[in-house]
PDB file of C-alpha atoms in Angstrom:
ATOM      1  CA  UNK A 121      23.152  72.219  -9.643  1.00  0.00           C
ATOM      2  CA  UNK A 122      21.139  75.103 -10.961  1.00  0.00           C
ATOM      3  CA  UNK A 123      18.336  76.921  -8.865  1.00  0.00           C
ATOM      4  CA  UNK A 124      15.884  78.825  -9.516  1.00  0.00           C
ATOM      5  CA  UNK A 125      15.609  82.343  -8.553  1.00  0.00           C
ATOM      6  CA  UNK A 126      13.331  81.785  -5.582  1.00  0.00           C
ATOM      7  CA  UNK A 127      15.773  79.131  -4.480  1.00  0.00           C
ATOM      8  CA  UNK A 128      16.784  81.942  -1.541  1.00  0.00           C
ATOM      9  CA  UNK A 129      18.513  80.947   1.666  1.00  0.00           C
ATOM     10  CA  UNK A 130      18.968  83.359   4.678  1.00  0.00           C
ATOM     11  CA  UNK A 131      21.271  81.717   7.285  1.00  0.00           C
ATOM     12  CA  UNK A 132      20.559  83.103  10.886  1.00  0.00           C
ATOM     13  CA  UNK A 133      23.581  81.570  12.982  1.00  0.00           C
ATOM     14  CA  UNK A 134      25.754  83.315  15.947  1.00  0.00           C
ATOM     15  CA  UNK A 135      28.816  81.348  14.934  1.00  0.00           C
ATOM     16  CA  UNK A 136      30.338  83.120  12.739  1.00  0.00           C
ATOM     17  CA  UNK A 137      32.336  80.017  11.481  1.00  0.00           C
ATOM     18  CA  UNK A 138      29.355  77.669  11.397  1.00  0.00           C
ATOM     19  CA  UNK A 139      27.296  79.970   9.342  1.00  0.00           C
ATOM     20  CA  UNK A 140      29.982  80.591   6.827  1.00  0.00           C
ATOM     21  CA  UNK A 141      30.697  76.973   6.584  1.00  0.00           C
ATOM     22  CA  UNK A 142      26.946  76.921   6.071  1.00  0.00           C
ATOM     23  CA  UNK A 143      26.600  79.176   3.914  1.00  0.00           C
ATOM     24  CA  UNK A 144      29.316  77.879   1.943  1.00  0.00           C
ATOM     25  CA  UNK A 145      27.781  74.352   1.623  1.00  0.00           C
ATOM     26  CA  UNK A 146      24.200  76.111   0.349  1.00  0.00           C
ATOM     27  CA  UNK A 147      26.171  78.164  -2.245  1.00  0.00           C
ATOM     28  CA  UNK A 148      27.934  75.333  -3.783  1.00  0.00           C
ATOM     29  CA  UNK A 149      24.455  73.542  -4.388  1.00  0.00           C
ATOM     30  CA  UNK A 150      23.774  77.202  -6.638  1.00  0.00           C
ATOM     31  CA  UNK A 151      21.314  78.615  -3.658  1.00  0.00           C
ATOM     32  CA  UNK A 152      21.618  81.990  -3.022  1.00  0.00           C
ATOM     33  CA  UNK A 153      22.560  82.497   0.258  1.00  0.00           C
ATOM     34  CA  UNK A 154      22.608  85.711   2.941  1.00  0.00           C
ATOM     35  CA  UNK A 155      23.960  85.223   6.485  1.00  0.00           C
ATOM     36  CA  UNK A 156      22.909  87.279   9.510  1.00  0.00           C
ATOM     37  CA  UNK A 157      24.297  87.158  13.019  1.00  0.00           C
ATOM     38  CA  UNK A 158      21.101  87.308  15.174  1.00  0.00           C
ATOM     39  CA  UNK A 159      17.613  87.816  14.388  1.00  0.00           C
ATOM     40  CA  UNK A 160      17.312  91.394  14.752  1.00  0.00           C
ATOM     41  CA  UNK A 161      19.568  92.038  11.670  1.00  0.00           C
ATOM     42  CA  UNK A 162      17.357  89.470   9.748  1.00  0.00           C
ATOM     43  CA  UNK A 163      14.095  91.367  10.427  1.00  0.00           C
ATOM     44  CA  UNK A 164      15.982  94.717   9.216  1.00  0.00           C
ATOM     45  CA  UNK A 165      16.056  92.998   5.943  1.00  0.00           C
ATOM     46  CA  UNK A 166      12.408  92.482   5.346  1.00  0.00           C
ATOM     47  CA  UNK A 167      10.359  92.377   3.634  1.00  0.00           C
ATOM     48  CA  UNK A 168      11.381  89.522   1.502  1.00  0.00           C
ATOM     49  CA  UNK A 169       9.721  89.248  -1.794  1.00  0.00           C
ATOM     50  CA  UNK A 170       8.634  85.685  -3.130  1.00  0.00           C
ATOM     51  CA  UNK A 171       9.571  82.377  -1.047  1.00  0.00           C
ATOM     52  CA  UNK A 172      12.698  81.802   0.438  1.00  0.00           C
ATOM     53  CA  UNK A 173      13.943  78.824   3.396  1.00  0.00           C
ATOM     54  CA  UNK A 174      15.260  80.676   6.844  1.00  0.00           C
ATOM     55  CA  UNK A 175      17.821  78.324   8.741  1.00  0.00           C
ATOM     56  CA  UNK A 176      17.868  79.471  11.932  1.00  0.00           C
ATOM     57  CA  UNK A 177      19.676  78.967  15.134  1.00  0.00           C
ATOM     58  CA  UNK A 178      17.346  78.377  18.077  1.00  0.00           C
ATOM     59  CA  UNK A 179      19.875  79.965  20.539  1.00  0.00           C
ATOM     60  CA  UNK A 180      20.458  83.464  19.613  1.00  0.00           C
ATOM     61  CA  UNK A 181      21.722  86.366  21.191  1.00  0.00           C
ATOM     62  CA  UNK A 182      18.476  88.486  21.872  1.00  0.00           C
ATOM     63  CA  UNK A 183      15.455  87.286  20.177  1.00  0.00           C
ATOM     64  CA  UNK A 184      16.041  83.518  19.834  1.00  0.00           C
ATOM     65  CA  UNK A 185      14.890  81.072  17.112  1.00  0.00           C
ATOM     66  CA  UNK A 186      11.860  80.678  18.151  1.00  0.00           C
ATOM     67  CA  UNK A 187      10.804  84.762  18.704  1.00  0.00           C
ATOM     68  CA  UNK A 188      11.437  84.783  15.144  1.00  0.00           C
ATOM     69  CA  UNK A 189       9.165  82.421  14.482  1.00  0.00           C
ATOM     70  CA  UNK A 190       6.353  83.592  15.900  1.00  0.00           C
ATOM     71  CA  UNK A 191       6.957  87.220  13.675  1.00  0.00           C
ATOM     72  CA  UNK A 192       7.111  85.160  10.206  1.00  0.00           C
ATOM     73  CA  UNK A 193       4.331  83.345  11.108  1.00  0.00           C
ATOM     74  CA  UNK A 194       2.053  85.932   9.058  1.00  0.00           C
ATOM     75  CA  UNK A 195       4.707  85.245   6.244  1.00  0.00           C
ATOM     76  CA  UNK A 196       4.347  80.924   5.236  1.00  0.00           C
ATOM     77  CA  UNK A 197       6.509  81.852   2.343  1.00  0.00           C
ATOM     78  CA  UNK A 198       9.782  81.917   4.477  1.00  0.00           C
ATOM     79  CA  UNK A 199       9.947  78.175   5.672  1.00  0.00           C
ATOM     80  CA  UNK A 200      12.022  77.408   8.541  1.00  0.00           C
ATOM     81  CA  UNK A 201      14.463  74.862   9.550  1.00  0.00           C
ATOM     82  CA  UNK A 202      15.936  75.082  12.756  1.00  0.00           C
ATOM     83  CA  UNK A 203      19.658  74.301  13.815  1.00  0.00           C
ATOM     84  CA  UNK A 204      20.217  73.507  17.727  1.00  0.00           C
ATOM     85  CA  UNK A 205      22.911  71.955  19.704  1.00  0.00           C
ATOM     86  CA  UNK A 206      19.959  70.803  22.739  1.00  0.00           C
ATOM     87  CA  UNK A 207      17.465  68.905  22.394  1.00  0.00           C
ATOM     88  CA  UNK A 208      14.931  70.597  24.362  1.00  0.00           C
ATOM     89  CA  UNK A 209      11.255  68.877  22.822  1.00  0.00           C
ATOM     90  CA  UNK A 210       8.923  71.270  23.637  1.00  0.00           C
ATOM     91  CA  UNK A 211      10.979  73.451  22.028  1.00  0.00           C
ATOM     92  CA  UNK A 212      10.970  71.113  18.700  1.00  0.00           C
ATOM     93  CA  UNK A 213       7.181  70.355  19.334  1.00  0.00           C
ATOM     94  CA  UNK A 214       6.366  74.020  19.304  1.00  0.00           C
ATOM     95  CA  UNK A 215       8.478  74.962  16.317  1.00  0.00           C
ATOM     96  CA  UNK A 216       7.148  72.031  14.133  1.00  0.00           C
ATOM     97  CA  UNK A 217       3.576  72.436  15.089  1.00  0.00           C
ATOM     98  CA  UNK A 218       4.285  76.495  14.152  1.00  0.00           C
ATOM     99  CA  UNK A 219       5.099  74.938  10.495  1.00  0.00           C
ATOM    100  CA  UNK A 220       8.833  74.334  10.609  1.00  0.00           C
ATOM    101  CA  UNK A 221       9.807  72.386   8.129  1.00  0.00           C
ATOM    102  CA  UNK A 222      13.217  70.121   9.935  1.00  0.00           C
ATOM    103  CA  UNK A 223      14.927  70.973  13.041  1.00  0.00           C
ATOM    104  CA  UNK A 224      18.627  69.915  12.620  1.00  0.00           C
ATOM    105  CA  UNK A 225      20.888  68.586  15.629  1.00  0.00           C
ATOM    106  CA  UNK A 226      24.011  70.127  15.476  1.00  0.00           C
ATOM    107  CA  UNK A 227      27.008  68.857  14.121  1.00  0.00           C
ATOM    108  CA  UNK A 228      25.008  69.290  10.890  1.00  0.00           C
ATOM    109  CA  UNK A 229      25.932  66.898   7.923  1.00  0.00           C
ATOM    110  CA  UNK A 230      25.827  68.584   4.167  1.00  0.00           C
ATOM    111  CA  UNK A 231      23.536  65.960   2.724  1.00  0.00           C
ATOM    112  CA  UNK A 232      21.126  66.320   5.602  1.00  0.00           C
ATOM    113  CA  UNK A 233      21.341  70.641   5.556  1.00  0.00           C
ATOM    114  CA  UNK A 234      20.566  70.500   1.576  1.00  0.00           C
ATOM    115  CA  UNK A 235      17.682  67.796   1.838  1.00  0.00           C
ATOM    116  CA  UNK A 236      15.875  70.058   4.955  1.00  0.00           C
ATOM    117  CA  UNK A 237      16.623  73.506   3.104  1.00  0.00           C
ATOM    118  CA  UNK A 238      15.177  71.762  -0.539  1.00  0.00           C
ATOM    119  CA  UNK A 239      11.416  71.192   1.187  1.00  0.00           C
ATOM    120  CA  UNK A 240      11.607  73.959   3.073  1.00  0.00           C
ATOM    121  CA  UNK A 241      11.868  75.873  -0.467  1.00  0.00           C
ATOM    122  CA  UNK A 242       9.072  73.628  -1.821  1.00  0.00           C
ATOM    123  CA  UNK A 243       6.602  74.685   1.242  1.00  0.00           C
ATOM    124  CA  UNK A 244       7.564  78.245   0.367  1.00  0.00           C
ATOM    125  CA  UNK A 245       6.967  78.005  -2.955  1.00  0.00           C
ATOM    126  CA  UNK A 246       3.529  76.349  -2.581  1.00  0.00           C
ATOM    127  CA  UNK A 247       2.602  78.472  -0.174  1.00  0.00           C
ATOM    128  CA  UNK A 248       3.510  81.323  -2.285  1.00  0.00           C
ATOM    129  CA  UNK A 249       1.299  79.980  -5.167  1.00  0.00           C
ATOM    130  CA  UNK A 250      -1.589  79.518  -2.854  1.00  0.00           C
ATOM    131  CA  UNK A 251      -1.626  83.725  -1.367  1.00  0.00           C
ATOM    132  CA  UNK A 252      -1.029  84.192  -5.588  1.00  0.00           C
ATOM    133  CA  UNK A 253      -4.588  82.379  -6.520  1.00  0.00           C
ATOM    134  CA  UNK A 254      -6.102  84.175  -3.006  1.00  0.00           C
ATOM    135  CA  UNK A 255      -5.137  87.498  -4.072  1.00  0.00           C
ATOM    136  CA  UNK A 256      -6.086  86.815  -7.609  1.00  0.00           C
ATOM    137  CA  UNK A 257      -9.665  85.326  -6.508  1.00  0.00           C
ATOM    138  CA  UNK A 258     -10.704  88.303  -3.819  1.00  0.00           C
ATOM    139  CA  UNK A 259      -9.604  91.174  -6.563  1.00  0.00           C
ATOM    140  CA  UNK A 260     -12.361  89.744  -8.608  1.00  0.00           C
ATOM    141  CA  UNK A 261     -14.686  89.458  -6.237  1.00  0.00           C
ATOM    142  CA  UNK A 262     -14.007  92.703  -5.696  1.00  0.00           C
ATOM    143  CA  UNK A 263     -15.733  93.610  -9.621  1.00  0.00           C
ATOM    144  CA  UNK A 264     -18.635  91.921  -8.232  1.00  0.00           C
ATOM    145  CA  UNK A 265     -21.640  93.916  -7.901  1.00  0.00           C
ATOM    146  CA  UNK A 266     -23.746  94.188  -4.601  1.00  0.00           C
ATOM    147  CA  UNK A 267     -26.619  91.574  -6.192  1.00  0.00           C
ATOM    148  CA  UNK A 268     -24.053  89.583  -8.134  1.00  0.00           C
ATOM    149  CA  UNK A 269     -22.117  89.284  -4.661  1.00  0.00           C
ATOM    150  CA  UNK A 270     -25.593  87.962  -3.092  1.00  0.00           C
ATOM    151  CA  UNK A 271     -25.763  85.314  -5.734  1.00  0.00           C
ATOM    152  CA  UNK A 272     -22.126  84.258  -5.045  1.00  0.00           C
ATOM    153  CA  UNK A 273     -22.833  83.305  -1.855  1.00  0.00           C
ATOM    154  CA  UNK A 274     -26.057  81.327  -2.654  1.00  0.00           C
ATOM    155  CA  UNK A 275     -24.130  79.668  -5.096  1.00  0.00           C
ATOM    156  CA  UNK A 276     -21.209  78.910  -2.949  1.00  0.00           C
ATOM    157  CA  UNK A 277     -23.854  77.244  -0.786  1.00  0.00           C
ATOM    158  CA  UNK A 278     -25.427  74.724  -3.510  1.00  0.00           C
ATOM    159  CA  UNK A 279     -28.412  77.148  -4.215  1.00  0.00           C
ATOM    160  CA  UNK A 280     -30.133  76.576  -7.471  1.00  0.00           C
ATOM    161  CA  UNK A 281     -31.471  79.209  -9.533  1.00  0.00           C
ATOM    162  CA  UNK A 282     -34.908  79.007  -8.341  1.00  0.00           C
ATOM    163  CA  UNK A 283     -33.857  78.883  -4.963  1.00  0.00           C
ATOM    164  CA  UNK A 284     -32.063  81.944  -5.478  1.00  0.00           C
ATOM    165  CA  UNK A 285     -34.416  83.724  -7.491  1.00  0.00           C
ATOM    166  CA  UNK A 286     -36.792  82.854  -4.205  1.00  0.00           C
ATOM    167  CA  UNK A 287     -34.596  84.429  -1.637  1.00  0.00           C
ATOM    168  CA  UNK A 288     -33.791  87.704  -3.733  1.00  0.00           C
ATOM    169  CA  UNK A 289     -36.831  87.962  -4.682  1.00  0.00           C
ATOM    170  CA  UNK A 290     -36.510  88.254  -8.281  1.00  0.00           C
ATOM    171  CA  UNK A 291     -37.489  85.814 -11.388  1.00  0.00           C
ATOM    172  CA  UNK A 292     -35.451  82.497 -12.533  1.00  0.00           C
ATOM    173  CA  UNK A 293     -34.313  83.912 -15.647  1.00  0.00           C
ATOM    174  CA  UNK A 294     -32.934  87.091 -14.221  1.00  0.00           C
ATOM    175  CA  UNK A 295     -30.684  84.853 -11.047  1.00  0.00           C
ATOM    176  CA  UNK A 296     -29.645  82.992 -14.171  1.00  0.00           C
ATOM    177  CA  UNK A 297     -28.269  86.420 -15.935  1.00  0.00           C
ATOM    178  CA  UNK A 298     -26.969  87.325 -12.435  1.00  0.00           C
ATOM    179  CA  UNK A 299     -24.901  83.869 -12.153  1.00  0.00           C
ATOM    180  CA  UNK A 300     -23.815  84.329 -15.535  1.00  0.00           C
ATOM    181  CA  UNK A 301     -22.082  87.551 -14.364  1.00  0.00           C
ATOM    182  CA  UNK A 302     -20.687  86.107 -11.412  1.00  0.00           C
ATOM    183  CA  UNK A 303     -18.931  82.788 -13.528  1.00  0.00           C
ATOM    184  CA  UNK A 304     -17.432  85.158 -15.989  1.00  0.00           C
ATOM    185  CA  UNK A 305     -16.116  87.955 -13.825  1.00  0.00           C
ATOM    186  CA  UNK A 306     -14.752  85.324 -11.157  1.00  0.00           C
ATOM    187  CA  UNK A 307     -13.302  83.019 -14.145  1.00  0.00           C
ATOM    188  CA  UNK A 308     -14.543  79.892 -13.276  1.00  0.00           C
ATOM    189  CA  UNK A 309     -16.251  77.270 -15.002  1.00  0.00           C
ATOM    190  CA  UNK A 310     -18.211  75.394 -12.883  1.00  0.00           C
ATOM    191  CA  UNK A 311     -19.583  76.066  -9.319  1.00  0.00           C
ATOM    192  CA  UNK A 312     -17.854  73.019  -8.150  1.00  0.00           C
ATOM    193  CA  UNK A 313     -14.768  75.389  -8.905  1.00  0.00           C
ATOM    194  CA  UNK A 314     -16.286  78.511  -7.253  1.00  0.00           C
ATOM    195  CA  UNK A 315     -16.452  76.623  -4.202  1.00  0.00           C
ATOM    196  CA  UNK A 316     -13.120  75.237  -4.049  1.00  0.00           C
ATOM    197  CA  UNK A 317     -11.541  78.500  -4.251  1.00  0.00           C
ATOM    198  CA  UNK A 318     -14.007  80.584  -2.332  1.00  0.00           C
ATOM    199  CA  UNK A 319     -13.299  77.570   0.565  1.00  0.00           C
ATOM    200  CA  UNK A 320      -9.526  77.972  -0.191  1.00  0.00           C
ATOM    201  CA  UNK A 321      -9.204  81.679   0.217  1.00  0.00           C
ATOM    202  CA  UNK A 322     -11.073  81.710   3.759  1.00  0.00           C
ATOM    203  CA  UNK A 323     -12.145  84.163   4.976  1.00  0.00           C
ATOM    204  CA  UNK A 324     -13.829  85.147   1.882  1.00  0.00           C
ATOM    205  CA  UNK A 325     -16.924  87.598   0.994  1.00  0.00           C
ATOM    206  CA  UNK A 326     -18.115  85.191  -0.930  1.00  0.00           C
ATOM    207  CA  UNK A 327     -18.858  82.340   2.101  1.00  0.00           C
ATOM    208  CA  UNK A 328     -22.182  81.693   3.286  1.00  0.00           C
ATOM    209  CA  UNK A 329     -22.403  81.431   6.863  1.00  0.00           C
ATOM    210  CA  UNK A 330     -24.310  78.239   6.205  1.00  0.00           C
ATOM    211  CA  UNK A 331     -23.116  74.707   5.563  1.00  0.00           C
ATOM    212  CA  UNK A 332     -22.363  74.069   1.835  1.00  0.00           C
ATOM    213  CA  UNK A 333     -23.682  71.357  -0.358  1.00  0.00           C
ATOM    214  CA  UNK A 334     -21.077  68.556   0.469  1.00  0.00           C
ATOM    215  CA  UNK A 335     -22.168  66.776  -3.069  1.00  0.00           C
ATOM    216  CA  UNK A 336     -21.170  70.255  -4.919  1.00  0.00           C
ATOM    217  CA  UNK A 337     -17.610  69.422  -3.776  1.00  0.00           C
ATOM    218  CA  UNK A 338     -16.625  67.033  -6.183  1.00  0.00           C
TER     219      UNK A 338
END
């Protein structure tokens, strides 16, 4: 089977043979795949560039499963699945509610490792997209001037260009020049658009503190 370059695996195990055998399984599917011992020695190896699945053993030697966690949680891109030999479901509840992806019981079958690791890649990889089209959005905001960023955020909130025009304090046909500006430099087409990303890349500049238009939405 052939992956994809962001088809990375890192396999945090203690047992030396289990992750190997692990390890070996993931790299026959064509994932690429780095084991680590504990958790510590992962976290040396950050950062990680682009998405990538962790599968990590909730019982490790120092920081546990679970510690980790709680650091990547800052990082969606590395989706987790858990391996475990208890069944301890708080434990589960926690990790699952924190955005793990599976949480294996140990002995671990091959068809049920590759299945777990495959949408953990696919959360990665979406979440990936998502920061992509945040960072894109907010660096053009950022060529926004200070009176094209004030008619953002009326837009954003289902103004119209009277109503805007009233609140700045300026005429119809210059808000309309203004919100001409602000659909070419942020790229969109339509302010049904605007909103949907400036609600999608939370919190951004460009939200009103007021409640927006729910029939702009569609």
């Amino acid at each position: 089977m052939t992956k994809s370059p962001s088809d990375t695996v890192f396999v945090v195990e203690r047992d030396d043979d289990l992750r190997a055998r692990l390890s070996r399984c993931l790299s026959a599917e064509g994932f690429a795949v780095r084991g680590f011992s504990s958790a510590e020695s992962f976290l040396e190896s950050l950062p990680i560039n682009g998405p990538a699945c962790v599968v990590v053993d909730q019982h490790l030697p120092g920081l546990s499963g679970s510690d980790l966690q709680r650091q990547l949680l800052d990082n969606p891109a590395l989706a987790m699945v858990f391996i475990t030999d208890s069944g301890d479901v708080s434990t589960v509840v926690r990790a699952m509610r924190d955005g793990a992806v599976d949480f294996l019981m140990k002995p671990i079958e091959s068809e049920q490792l590759i299945a777990a690791v495959t949408r953990a890649l696919h959360k990665g990889i979406r979440a990936e997209t998502k920061r992509q089209v945040r960072d894109t959005f907010l660096s053009r905001v950022e060529l926004l001037t200070a009176r094209e960023r004030q008619v953002a955020v009326r837009l954003v909130a289902g103004r119209s260009n009277k109503q805007i025009a009233s609140e700045l304090g300026t005429t119809e046909k210059t808000a309309k020049v203004h919100r001409g500006h602000v659909m070419a430099k942020l790229q969109v087409g339509s302010v049904a658009e605007l909103i949907r990303l400036a609600e999608e890349t939370r919190p951004s500049p460009i939200v009103p503190p007021i409640p927006i238009d729910p029939r702009l939405r569609r």
